[in-house]
Short mmCIF file of N, CA and C in Angstrom, two decimals:
data_model
loop_
_atom_site.label_atom_id
_atom_site.label_comp_id
_atom_site.label_asym_id
_atom_site.label_seq_id
_atom_site.Cartn_x
_atom_site.Cartn_y
_atom_site.Cartn_z
N UNK B 1 0.84 -1.17 0.00
CA UNK B 1 0.00 0.00 0.00
C UNK B 1 0.88 1.24 0.00
N UNK B 2 0.37 2.29 -0.52
CA UNK B 2 1.07 3.57 -0.61
C UNK B 2 1.36 4.13 0.77
N UNK B 3 2.59 4.61 0.98
CA UNK B 3 2.94 5.21 2.28
C UNK B 3 2.20 6.50 2.54
N UNK B 4 1.58 7.09 1.52
CA UNK B 4 0.83 8.34 1.71
C UNK B 4 -0.41 8.12 2.56
N UNK B 5 -0.80 6.86 2.77
CA UNK B 5 -1.99 6.58 3.58
C UNK B 5 -1.83 7.11 4.99
N UNK B 6 -0.64 6.98 5.53
CA UNK B 6 -0.39 7.38 6.91
C UNK B 6 -0.70 8.87 7.08
N UNK B 7 -1.59 9.16 8.00
CA UNK B 7 -1.98 10.53 8.33
C UNK B 7 -2.59 11.28 7.15
N UNK B 8 -3.31 10.59 6.28
CA UNK B 8 -4.02 11.24 5.18
C UNK B 8 -5.34 11.80 5.68
N UNK B 9 -5.88 12.75 4.93
CA UNK B 9 -7.18 13.33 5.27
C UNK B 9 -8.03 13.39 4.02
N UNK B 10 -9.29 12.95 4.15
CA UNK B 10 -10.26 13.02 3.06
C UNK B 10 -11.17 14.20 3.36
N UNK B 11 -11.51 14.99 2.34
CA UNK B 11 -12.37 16.17 2.53
C UNK B 11 -13.64 16.02 1.70
N UNK B 12 -14.79 16.38 2.27
CA UNK B 12 -16.02 16.48 1.50
C UNK B 12 -16.24 17.96 1.21
N UNK B 13 -16.20 18.38 -0.06
CA UNK B 13 -16.29 19.80 -0.37
C UNK B 13 -17.62 20.45 -0.02
N UNK B 14 -18.71 19.70 -0.05
CA UNK B 14 -20.02 20.29 0.24
C UNK B 14 -20.24 20.54 1.72
N UNK B 15 -19.94 19.56 2.55
CA UNK B 15 -20.22 19.69 3.99
C UNK B 15 -19.01 20.15 4.78
N UNK B 16 -17.85 20.18 4.13
CA UNK B 16 -16.57 20.54 4.78
C UNK B 16 -16.12 19.50 5.81
N UNK B 17 -16.77 18.34 5.83
CA UNK B 17 -16.38 17.27 6.75
C UNK B 17 -15.01 16.72 6.35
N UNK B 18 -14.19 16.45 7.35
CA UNK B 18 -12.88 15.84 7.13
C UNK B 18 -12.84 14.49 7.84
N UNK B 19 -12.20 13.53 7.20
CA UNK B 19 -12.00 12.21 7.78
C UNK B 19 -10.52 11.88 7.67
N UNK B 20 -9.90 11.58 8.81
CA UNK B 20 -8.48 11.22 8.80
C UNK B 20 -8.33 9.71 8.64
N UNK B 21 -7.23 9.32 8.03
CA UNK B 21 -6.93 7.91 7.79
C UNK B 21 -5.65 7.55 8.52
N UNK B 22 -5.67 6.42 9.22
CA UNK B 22 -4.49 5.98 9.96
C UNK B 22 -4.22 4.51 9.63
N UNK B 23 -3.03 4.22 9.16
CA UNK B 23 -2.60 2.84 8.93
C UNK B 23 -2.22 2.26 10.29
N UNK B 24 -3.05 1.38 10.82
CA UNK B 24 -2.87 0.90 12.19
C UNK B 24 -1.67 -0.03 12.36
N UNK B 25 -1.11 -0.50 11.26
CA UNK B 25 0.08 -1.33 11.37
C UNK B 25 1.35 -0.49 11.45
N UNK B 26 1.25 0.79 11.08
CA UNK B 26 2.41 1.67 11.08
C UNK B 26 2.31 2.80 12.10
N UNK B 27 1.11 3.08 12.58
CA UNK B 27 0.90 4.21 13.49
C UNK B 27 -0.01 3.80 14.64
N UNK B 28 0.09 4.51 15.74
CA UNK B 28 -0.80 4.28 16.87
C UNK B 28 -2.04 5.15 16.67
N UNK B 29 -3.21 4.55 16.83
CA UNK B 29 -4.47 5.27 16.65
C UNK B 29 -5.07 5.58 18.02
N UNK B 30 -5.35 6.85 18.27
CA UNK B 30 -5.98 7.28 19.52
C UNK B 30 -7.32 7.91 19.19
N UNK B 31 -8.43 7.22 19.50
CA UNK B 31 -9.76 7.78 19.23
C UNK B 31 -9.99 9.07 20.02
N UNK B 32 -10.71 9.99 19.39
CA UNK B 32 -11.05 11.26 20.05
C UNK B 32 -12.53 11.28 20.39
N UNK B 33 -12.85 11.81 21.53
CA UNK B 33 -14.23 11.88 22.01
C UNK B 33 -15.07 12.73 21.07
N UNK B 34 -16.29 12.25 20.80
CA UNK B 34 -17.23 13.00 19.98
C UNK B 34 -17.08 12.80 18.48
N UNK B 35 -16.11 12.02 18.07
CA UNK B 35 -15.90 11.78 16.64
C UNK B 35 -16.43 10.39 16.27
N UNK B 36 -16.72 10.21 14.99
CA UNK B 36 -17.21 8.93 14.47
C UNK B 36 -16.03 8.23 13.81
N UNK B 37 -15.93 6.92 14.05
CA UNK B 37 -14.81 6.18 13.47
C UNK B 37 -15.29 4.87 12.86
N UNK B 38 -14.57 4.45 11.83
CA UNK B 38 -14.78 3.16 11.18
C UNK B 38 -13.41 2.53 10.96
N UNK B 39 -13.40 1.22 10.86
CA UNK B 39 -12.17 0.48 10.63
C UNK B 39 -12.33 -0.34 9.36
N UNK B 40 -11.26 -0.47 8.61
CA UNK B 40 -11.28 -1.22 7.37
C UNK B 40 -10.21 -2.31 7.44
N UNK B 41 -10.60 -3.52 7.07
CA UNK B 41 -9.65 -4.61 6.93
C UNK B 41 -9.66 -5.05 5.47
N UNK B 42 -8.47 -5.30 4.95
CA UNK B 42 -8.32 -5.78 3.57
C UNK B 42 -7.01 -6.54 3.50
N UNK B 43 -7.10 -7.86 3.46
CA UNK B 43 -5.89 -8.67 3.47
C UNK B 43 -5.12 -8.44 4.76
N UNK B 44 -3.88 -8.01 4.64
CA UNK B 44 -3.04 -7.73 5.81
C UNK B 44 -3.17 -6.29 6.30
N UNK B 45 -3.97 -5.49 5.63
CA UNK B 45 -4.11 -4.06 5.96
C UNK B 45 -5.23 -3.84 6.98
N UNK B 46 -5.00 -2.93 7.92
CA UNK B 46 -6.04 -2.46 8.83
C UNK B 46 -5.91 -0.95 8.93
N UNK B 47 -6.97 -0.26 8.52
CA UNK B 47 -6.98 1.20 8.54
C UNK B 47 -8.05 1.70 9.49
N UNK B 48 -7.78 2.82 10.13
CA UNK B 48 -8.77 3.49 10.97
C UNK B 48 -9.15 4.80 10.27
N UNK B 49 -10.44 5.09 10.24
CA UNK B 49 -10.96 6.33 9.69
C UNK B 49 -11.70 7.05 10.80
N UNK B 50 -11.41 8.33 11.01
CA UNK B 50 -12.08 9.08 12.07
C UNK B 50 -12.39 10.49 11.58
N UNK B 51 -13.59 10.96 11.92
CA UNK B 51 -13.99 12.30 11.53
C UNK B 51 -13.19 13.34 12.29
N UNK B 52 -13.14 14.53 11.73
CA UNK B 52 -12.57 15.71 12.40
C UNK B 52 -13.67 16.76 12.42
N UNK B 53 -14.12 17.13 13.59
CA UNK B 53 -15.16 18.14 13.69
C UNK B 53 -16.54 17.61 13.35
N UNK B 54 -16.86 16.40 13.81
CA UNK B 54 -18.16 15.79 13.52
C UNK B 54 -19.28 16.62 14.15
N UNK B 55 -20.25 17.02 13.31
CA UNK B 55 -21.40 17.79 13.78
C UNK B 55 -22.67 17.20 13.18
N UNK B 56 -22.99 16.01 13.60
CA UNK B 56 -24.22 15.34 13.18
C UNK B 56 -24.32 15.15 11.67
N UNK B 57 -23.19 14.96 11.02
CA UNK B 57 -23.20 14.63 9.60
C UNK B 57 -23.82 13.25 9.43
N UNK B 58 -24.38 13.00 8.28
CA UNK B 58 -24.96 11.68 8.02
C UNK B 58 -23.86 10.63 7.99
N UNK B 59 -24.11 9.53 8.68
CA UNK B 59 -23.11 8.46 8.72
C UNK B 59 -22.95 7.82 7.35
N UNK B 60 -23.99 7.88 6.53
CA UNK B 60 -23.88 7.34 5.17
C UNK B 60 -22.83 8.13 4.38
N UNK B 61 -22.75 9.43 4.60
CA UNK B 61 -21.73 10.25 3.95
C UNK B 61 -20.33 9.78 4.36
N UNK B 62 -20.15 9.52 5.64
CA UNK B 62 -18.85 9.06 6.14
C UNK B 62 -18.49 7.71 5.51
N UNK B 63 -19.45 6.80 5.47
CA UNK B 63 -19.22 5.48 4.86
C UNK B 63 -18.87 5.61 3.38
N UNK B 64 -19.54 6.54 2.70
CA UNK B 64 -19.24 6.77 1.29
C UNK B 64 -17.80 7.26 1.12
N UNK B 65 -17.37 8.16 1.99
CA UNK B 65 -16.00 8.67 1.94
C UNK B 65 -14.99 7.55 2.18
N UNK B 66 -15.28 6.69 3.15
CA UNK B 66 -14.39 5.56 3.46
C UNK B 66 -14.32 4.60 2.26
N UNK B 67 -15.48 4.26 1.70
CA UNK B 67 -15.53 3.34 0.56
C UNK B 67 -14.79 3.92 -0.64
N UNK B 68 -14.98 5.22 -0.90
CA UNK B 68 -14.29 5.87 -2.01
C UNK B 68 -12.78 5.77 -1.82
N UNK B 69 -12.30 6.03 -0.62
CA UNK B 69 -10.86 6.01 -0.37
C UNK B 69 -10.29 4.60 -0.52
N UNK B 70 -11.04 3.61 -0.09
CA UNK B 70 -10.60 2.22 -0.27
C UNK B 70 -10.46 1.88 -1.75
N UNK B 71 -11.41 2.32 -2.55
CA UNK B 71 -11.32 2.08 -4.00
C UNK B 71 -10.13 2.84 -4.58
N UNK B 72 -9.90 4.06 -4.12
CA UNK B 72 -8.77 4.87 -4.56
C UNK B 72 -7.45 4.15 -4.30
N UNK B 73 -7.37 3.46 -3.15
CA UNK B 73 -6.16 2.71 -2.80
C UNK B 73 -6.08 1.35 -3.50
N UNK B 74 -7.17 0.94 -4.15
CA UNK B 74 -7.18 -0.36 -4.81
C UNK B 74 -7.52 -1.51 -3.88
N UNK B 75 -8.13 -1.20 -2.75
CA UNK B 75 -8.51 -2.23 -1.77
C UNK B 75 -9.92 -2.73 -2.08
N UNK B 76 -10.06 -3.46 -3.17
CA UNK B 76 -11.38 -3.91 -3.61
C UNK B 76 -12.02 -4.92 -2.66
N UNK B 77 -11.21 -5.62 -1.87
CA UNK B 77 -11.74 -6.62 -0.94
C UNK B 77 -11.96 -6.03 0.46
N UNK B 78 -11.91 -4.72 0.58
CA UNK B 78 -12.03 -4.06 1.89
C UNK B 78 -13.37 -4.35 2.56
N UNK B 79 -13.31 -4.54 3.87
CA UNK B 79 -14.51 -4.69 4.69
C UNK B 79 -14.51 -3.56 5.71
N UNK B 80 -15.65 -2.87 5.82
CA UNK B 80 -15.77 -1.74 6.74
C UNK B 80 -16.44 -2.22 8.02
N UNK B 81 -15.85 -1.87 9.16
CA UNK B 81 -16.36 -2.28 10.47
C UNK B 81 -16.64 -1.03 11.31
N UNK B 82 -17.68 -1.09 12.14
CA UNK B 82 -17.99 0.03 13.03
C UNK B 82 -17.17 -0.01 14.32
N UNK B 83 -16.54 -1.14 14.59
CA UNK B 83 -15.64 -1.25 15.75
C UNK B 83 -14.41 -2.03 15.31
N UNK B 84 -13.36 -1.93 16.10
CA UNK B 84 -12.11 -2.61 15.75
C UNK B 84 -12.34 -4.12 15.73
N UNK B 85 -12.01 -4.79 14.64
CA UNK B 85 -12.21 -6.24 14.56
C UNK B 85 -11.47 -6.97 15.68
N UNK B 86 -12.08 -8.00 16.21
CA UNK B 86 -11.51 -8.75 17.33
C UNK B 86 -10.20 -9.42 16.97
N UNK B 87 -10.02 -9.77 15.71
CA UNK B 87 -8.80 -10.47 15.31
C UNK B 87 -7.63 -9.54 15.04
N UNK B 88 -7.79 -8.23 15.30
CA UNK B 88 -6.69 -7.29 15.10
C UNK B 88 -5.66 -7.47 16.21
N UNK B 89 -4.40 -7.56 15.83
CA UNK B 89 -3.33 -7.79 16.81
C UNK B 89 -2.58 -6.51 17.05
#
């Protein structure tokens, strides 16, 4: 996977919502209170996605942003989870 994933940010131009991306195998992820987060597993990859400045945005928008970014990275087998998968080490 591209090293640019680490500490990347996705922006939605209409709502100004930002979602940060963290490669959990290369960085430590610290959840922030009041933000929405999703986790993605794809093969050996585990990514964390967390909003920045969440203000009751639709969760479907956040999922769309996560799915778009996974496709951008070429992670076609990606699975999106609302909590950290139990098998994550």
